[in-house]
Amino acid sequence: MGLELYLDLLSQPCRALYIFARSNNIPFEFKHVELMKGQHRMEDFRKVNALMKVPALRDGSFTLAESVAILLYLTRKFKTPDHWYPSDLQKRAKVDEYLSWQHVNIRGKGSKLFLTKVLLPLLTGQPLPPEKLEEVTEELNVVLKQFEEKFLQDKPFIAGSEVSLADLVALVELMQPVGAGYNLFEERPKLAEWRSRVEEAVGKKLFQEAHEGILKAKNFTTDEIAPELMEHFKHQLLKQTGQN
């Protein structure tokens, strides 16, 4: 049994793994776990990841959850080019610093905007209050400013002159609000230029392929969601967006 990656490309961390593996010619079997159909909650998938989340990895009898852990496993197992996770102590520390910070900041605020703007109105059947959208947009804007000033600064990439895991993880997260119709790059030239460099580094065609689904998110309909999961998703979304 070869390497298997359990992914849904609607998920940001799944896209990071998919792009990383493909751009580094890592052989793997793509196991599609459709989140909207609740396949991450099925018994077969629980044997791979008892946490019932994607992404997940199976390599023979070895299984692994959590996207950062999987990315690091792949860099070591397949000895990918050094720039992805630099051997230089300080450059590696910069990658680690971003990966430690991003989860509740870029990921947290970007996901919240996506959930609030796209999925919540779909599941509740109610239009989104303008003040709520303004609130979550401003929360995202705060962390985008921090990202530019603290992590990107005037460098081509987060760790310096070459692309790293930090850049890939950052960009796939920032594409989630774009999928919700909020083009956060439009009035941020530094961020837009960095995005172009990251896309060029991994391959524009591959990057676009990985994002085809999420960029159609505004067209989601309720019939794409398993009926038995509608109330569960609705409850979780209300909780995550602070509306219950």
Short mmCIF file of C-alpha atoms in Angstrom, two decimals:
data_model
loop_
_atom_site.label_atom_id
_atom_site.label_comp_id
_atom_site.label_asym_id
_atom_site.label_seq_id
_atom_site.Cartn_x
_atom_site.Cartn_y
_atom_site.Cartn_z
CA MET A 1 0.00 0.00 0.00
CA GLY A 2 1.43 3.37 -1.04
CA LEU A 3 0.94 6.82 0.38
CA GLU A 4 -2.70 7.91 0.65
CA LEU A 5 -3.89 11.46 1.28
CA TYR A 6 -7.48 11.92 2.41
CA LEU A 7 -8.58 15.33 1.15
CA ASP A 8 -11.42 17.63 0.22
CA LEU A 9 -10.13 20.60 -1.77
CA LEU A 10 -12.81 22.85 -0.30
CA SER A 11 -10.59 22.71 2.79
CA GLN A 12 -7.63 25.09 2.95
CA PRO A 13 -5.17 22.67 4.65
CA CYS A 14 -6.13 19.98 2.15
CA ARG A 15 -5.29 22.31 -0.72
CA ALA A 16 -1.91 23.10 0.85
CA LEU A 17 -1.10 19.39 1.05
CA TYR A 18 -2.35 18.66 -2.45
CA ILE A 19 -0.33 21.51 -3.99
CA PHE A 20 2.78 20.64 -1.98
CA ALA A 21 2.67 16.96 -2.92
CA ARG A 22 1.94 17.62 -6.59
CA SER A 23 4.53 20.39 -6.99
CA ASN A 24 7.19 18.13 -5.46
CA ASN A 25 6.22 15.08 -7.53
CA ILE A 26 5.37 13.08 -4.42
CA PRO A 27 3.45 9.94 -5.45
CA PHE A 28 0.17 9.56 -3.59
CA GLU A 29 -3.33 8.22 -3.98
CA PHE A 30 -5.97 10.94 -3.69
CA LYS A 31 -8.75 9.74 -1.38
CA HIS A 32 -11.64 12.17 -1.75
CA VAL A 33 -13.53 12.71 1.50
CA GLU A 34 -16.56 14.89 0.74
CA LEU A 35 -17.19 17.08 3.76
CA MET A 36 -20.57 18.31 2.51
CA LYS A 37 -21.76 14.71 2.37
CA GLY A 38 -20.46 13.93 5.83
CA GLN A 39 -17.94 11.34 4.64
CA HIS A 40 -15.49 12.49 7.33
CA ARG A 41 -17.91 11.13 9.92
CA MET A 42 -18.21 7.66 8.42
CA GLU A 43 -16.75 4.58 10.06
CA ASP A 44 -14.26 3.82 7.27
CA PHE A 45 -12.68 7.25 7.59
CA ARG A 46 -12.62 7.11 11.39
CA LYS A 47 -10.19 4.19 11.07
CA VAL A 48 -7.80 6.61 9.38
CA ASN A 49 -8.48 9.62 11.58
CA ALA A 50 -10.54 9.20 14.75
CA LEU A 51 -10.72 13.01 14.95
CA MET A 52 -13.00 12.91 11.88
CA LYS A 53 -11.21 15.74 10.12
CA VAL A 54 -9.35 16.17 6.84
CA PRO A 55 -6.62 16.13 5.81
CA ALA A 56 -5.31 12.77 6.91
CA LEU A 57 -2.47 10.57 5.73
CA ARG A 58 -2.00 6.83 5.58
CA ASP A 59 1.41 5.46 4.69
CA GLY A 60 1.22 1.69 4.91
CA SER A 61 0.05 0.97 8.45
CA PHE A 62 1.04 4.47 9.65
CA THR A 63 -1.62 7.16 9.92
CA LEU A 64 -1.26 10.86 10.67
CA ALA A 65 -3.62 13.78 11.23
CA GLU A 66 -3.09 17.57 11.31
CA SER A 67 -1.95 19.34 8.17
CA VAL A 68 1.28 20.88 9.51
CA ALA A 69 2.42 17.52 10.90
CA ILE A 70 1.64 15.90 7.53
CA LEU A 71 3.51 18.60 5.59
CA LEU A 72 6.57 18.15 7.80
CA TYR A 73 6.37 14.36 7.46
CA LEU A 74 6.36 14.70 3.67
CA THR A 75 9.32 17.12 3.63
CA ARG A 76 11.38 14.62 5.64
CA LYS A 77 10.26 11.39 4.00
CA PHE A 78 10.69 12.67 0.44
CA LYS A 79 13.64 15.00 1.16
CA THR A 80 11.99 17.91 -0.61
CA PRO A 81 14.07 20.99 -1.54
CA ASP A 82 15.47 22.78 1.49
CA HIS A 83 13.59 26.04 0.91
CA TRP A 84 10.27 24.44 1.89
CA TYR A 85 11.42 23.87 5.46
CA PRO A 86 14.92 25.39 5.67
CA SER A 87 17.80 23.70 7.45
CA ASP A 88 19.07 27.17 8.37
CA LEU A 89 18.04 27.58 12.01
CA GLN A 90 16.72 31.13 11.79
CA LYS A 91 14.87 30.66 8.49
CA ARG A 92 13.23 27.52 9.86
CA ALA A 93 12.27 29.42 12.99
CA LYS A 94 10.51 32.01 10.81
CA VAL A 95 8.51 29.26 9.15
CA ASP A 96 7.66 27.77 12.54
CA GLU A 97 6.71 31.21 13.88
CA TYR A 98 4.18 31.75 11.11
CA LEU A 99 2.75 28.23 11.32
CA SER A 100 2.31 28.68 15.09
CA TRP A 101 0.57 32.05 14.68
CA GLN A 102 -1.64 31.49 11.69
CA HIS A 103 -4.19 29.01 12.98
CA VAL A 104 -6.32 31.34 15.11
CA ASN A 105 -5.43 34.42 13.10
CA ILE A 106 -5.32 34.13 9.30
CA ARG A 107 -7.09 30.76 9.33
CA GLY A 108 -9.53 31.68 12.08
CA LYS A 109 -10.61 35.04 10.66
CA GLY A 110 -10.55 34.00 7.00
CA SER A 111 -12.66 30.92 7.72
CA LYS A 112 -15.08 32.94 9.81
CA LEU A 113 -15.73 35.35 6.94
CA PHE A 114 -16.26 32.47 4.52
CA LEU A 115 -18.64 30.64 6.86
CA THR A 116 -20.55 33.81 7.72
CA LYS A 117 -20.90 35.08 4.17
CA VAL A 118 -21.47 31.84 2.25
CA LEU A 119 -22.64 28.93 4.39
CA LEU A 120 -24.61 30.58 7.18
CA PRO A 121 -27.21 32.30 4.93
CA LEU A 122 -27.45 29.08 2.91
CA LEU A 123 -28.24 26.95 5.98
CA THR A 124 -30.46 29.40 7.87
CA GLY A 125 -32.32 30.76 4.84
CA GLN A 126 -31.81 34.23 6.26
CA PRO A 127 -29.87 37.09 4.67
CA LEU A 128 -26.70 38.07 6.47
CA PRO A 129 -27.07 41.25 8.57
CA PRO A 130 -24.74 43.90 7.03
CA GLU A 131 -23.31 44.77 10.44
CA LYS A 132 -22.26 41.14 10.97
CA LEU A 133 -20.44 41.05 7.65
CA GLU A 134 -18.74 44.34 8.48
CA GLU A 135 -17.63 42.95 11.84
CA VAL A 136 -16.06 39.76 10.50
CA THR A 137 -14.47 41.64 7.58
CA GLU A 138 -12.81 44.05 9.98
CA GLU A 139 -11.51 41.16 12.10
CA LEU A 140 -9.88 39.72 8.98
CA ASN A 141 -8.47 43.11 7.98
CA VAL A 142 -6.72 43.40 11.36
CA VAL A 143 -4.84 40.11 10.92
CA LEU A 144 -4.05 40.89 7.28
CA LYS A 145 -2.32 44.06 8.44
CA GLN A 146 -0.39 42.03 11.02
CA PHE A 147 0.56 39.52 8.34
CA GLU A 148 1.94 42.21 6.04
CA GLU A 149 3.78 44.16 8.74
CA LYS A 150 5.09 41.32 10.91
CA PHE A 151 5.54 38.31 8.66
CA LEU A 152 5.91 39.53 5.09
CA GLN A 153 7.48 42.95 5.64
CA ASP A 154 9.51 43.86 2.51
CA LYS A 155 10.70 40.31 1.77
CA PRO A 156 9.72 38.29 -1.30
CA PHE A 157 8.53 35.46 0.97
CA ILE A 158 7.91 34.92 4.69
CA ALA A 159 11.27 33.22 5.38
CA GLY A 160 13.28 35.39 3.00
CA SER A 161 14.09 35.00 -0.68
CA GLU A 162 12.47 31.61 -1.36
CA VAL A 163 9.02 30.11 -0.96
CA SER A 164 8.41 27.95 2.10
CA LEU A 165 5.64 25.95 3.73
CA ALA A 166 4.63 29.16 5.52
CA ASP A 167 3.83 30.93 2.25
CA LEU A 168 1.83 28.02 0.85
CA VAL A 169 -0.19 27.59 4.05
CA ALA A 170 -0.81 31.35 4.19
CA LEU A 171 -1.99 31.72 0.62
CA VAL A 172 -4.45 28.83 0.56
CA GLU A 173 -6.04 30.31 3.69
CA LEU A 174 -6.35 33.74 2.10
CA MET A 175 -8.11 32.21 -0.90
CA GLN A 176 -11.01 31.14 1.32
CA PRO A 177 -12.40 34.70 1.68
CA VAL A 178 -11.79 35.18 -2.05
CA GLY A 179 -14.08 32.19 -2.61
CA ALA A 180 -16.70 34.03 -0.58
CA GLY A 181 -16.47 37.04 -2.89
CA TYR A 182 -14.12 39.19 -0.81
CA ASN A 183 -11.08 40.00 -2.95
CA LEU A 184 -8.68 40.95 -0.17
CA PHE A 185 -5.80 41.34 -2.65
CA GLU A 186 -7.49 44.09 -4.63
CA GLU A 187 -6.36 47.04 -2.52
CA ARG A 188 -3.21 45.43 -1.09
CA PRO A 189 -0.50 45.59 -3.78
CA LYS A 190 2.19 44.06 -1.55
CA LEU A 191 -0.05 41.09 -0.81
CA ALA A 192 -1.05 40.74 -4.46
CA GLU A 193 2.60 40.70 -5.59
CA TRP A 194 3.45 38.09 -2.94
CA ARG A 195 0.50 35.98 -4.10
CA SER A 196 1.84 36.04 -7.67
CA ARG A 197 5.29 34.95 -6.50
CA VAL A 198 3.87 32.03 -4.49
CA GLU A 199 1.67 30.91 -7.40
CA GLU A 200 4.64 31.09 -9.74
CA ALA A 201 6.76 29.05 -7.31
CA VAL A 202 4.26 26.18 -7.05
CA GLY A 203 2.92 26.45 -10.61
CA LYS A 204 0.00 28.66 -11.59
CA LYS A 205 -1.88 25.88 -13.36
CA LEU A 206 -1.65 23.59 -10.32
CA PHE A 207 -2.68 26.41 -8.01
CA GLN A 208 -5.73 27.23 -10.14
CA GLU A 209 -6.70 23.56 -10.39
CA ALA A 210 -6.63 23.18 -6.59
CA HIS A 211 -8.87 26.25 -6.17
CA GLU A 212 -11.51 25.55 -8.82
CA GLY A 213 -14.02 24.26 -6.27
CA ILE A 214 -13.64 26.95 -3.63
CA LEU A 215 -13.86 29.75 -6.19
CA LYS A 216 -17.35 28.49 -7.07
CA ALA A 217 -18.42 28.53 -3.42
CA LYS A 218 -20.86 31.40 -3.93
CA ASN A 219 -22.94 28.99 -6.05
CA PHE A 220 -23.34 26.36 -3.31
CA THR A 221 -26.89 25.04 -2.84
CA THR A 222 -28.40 23.14 0.06
CA ASP A 223 -28.93 20.03 -2.06
CA GLU A 224 -25.14 19.60 -2.08
CA ILE A 225 -25.25 19.04 1.69
CA ALA A 226 -26.37 15.68 3.10
CA PRO A 227 -29.82 16.26 4.65
CA GLU A 228 -28.87 14.53 7.91
CA LEU A 229 -26.02 17.01 8.34
CA MET A 230 -27.97 20.22 7.75
CA GLU A 231 -28.88 20.83 11.40
CA HIS A 232 -25.45 19.75 12.61
CA PHE A 233 -23.68 22.15 10.24
CA LYS A 234 -26.13 24.94 11.10
CA HIS A 235 -25.53 24.51 14.83
CA GLN A 236 -21.75 24.39 14.37
CA LEU A 237 -21.75 27.48 12.16
CA LEU A 238 -23.87 29.49 14.56
CA LYS A 239 -21.51 28.50 17.35
CA GLN A 240 -18.35 29.33 15.36
CA THR A 241 -19.66 32.70 14.25
CA GLY A 242 -20.96 33.61 17.71
CA GLN A 243 -24.63 33.71 16.75
CA ASN A 244 -26.23 31.22 19.11
#
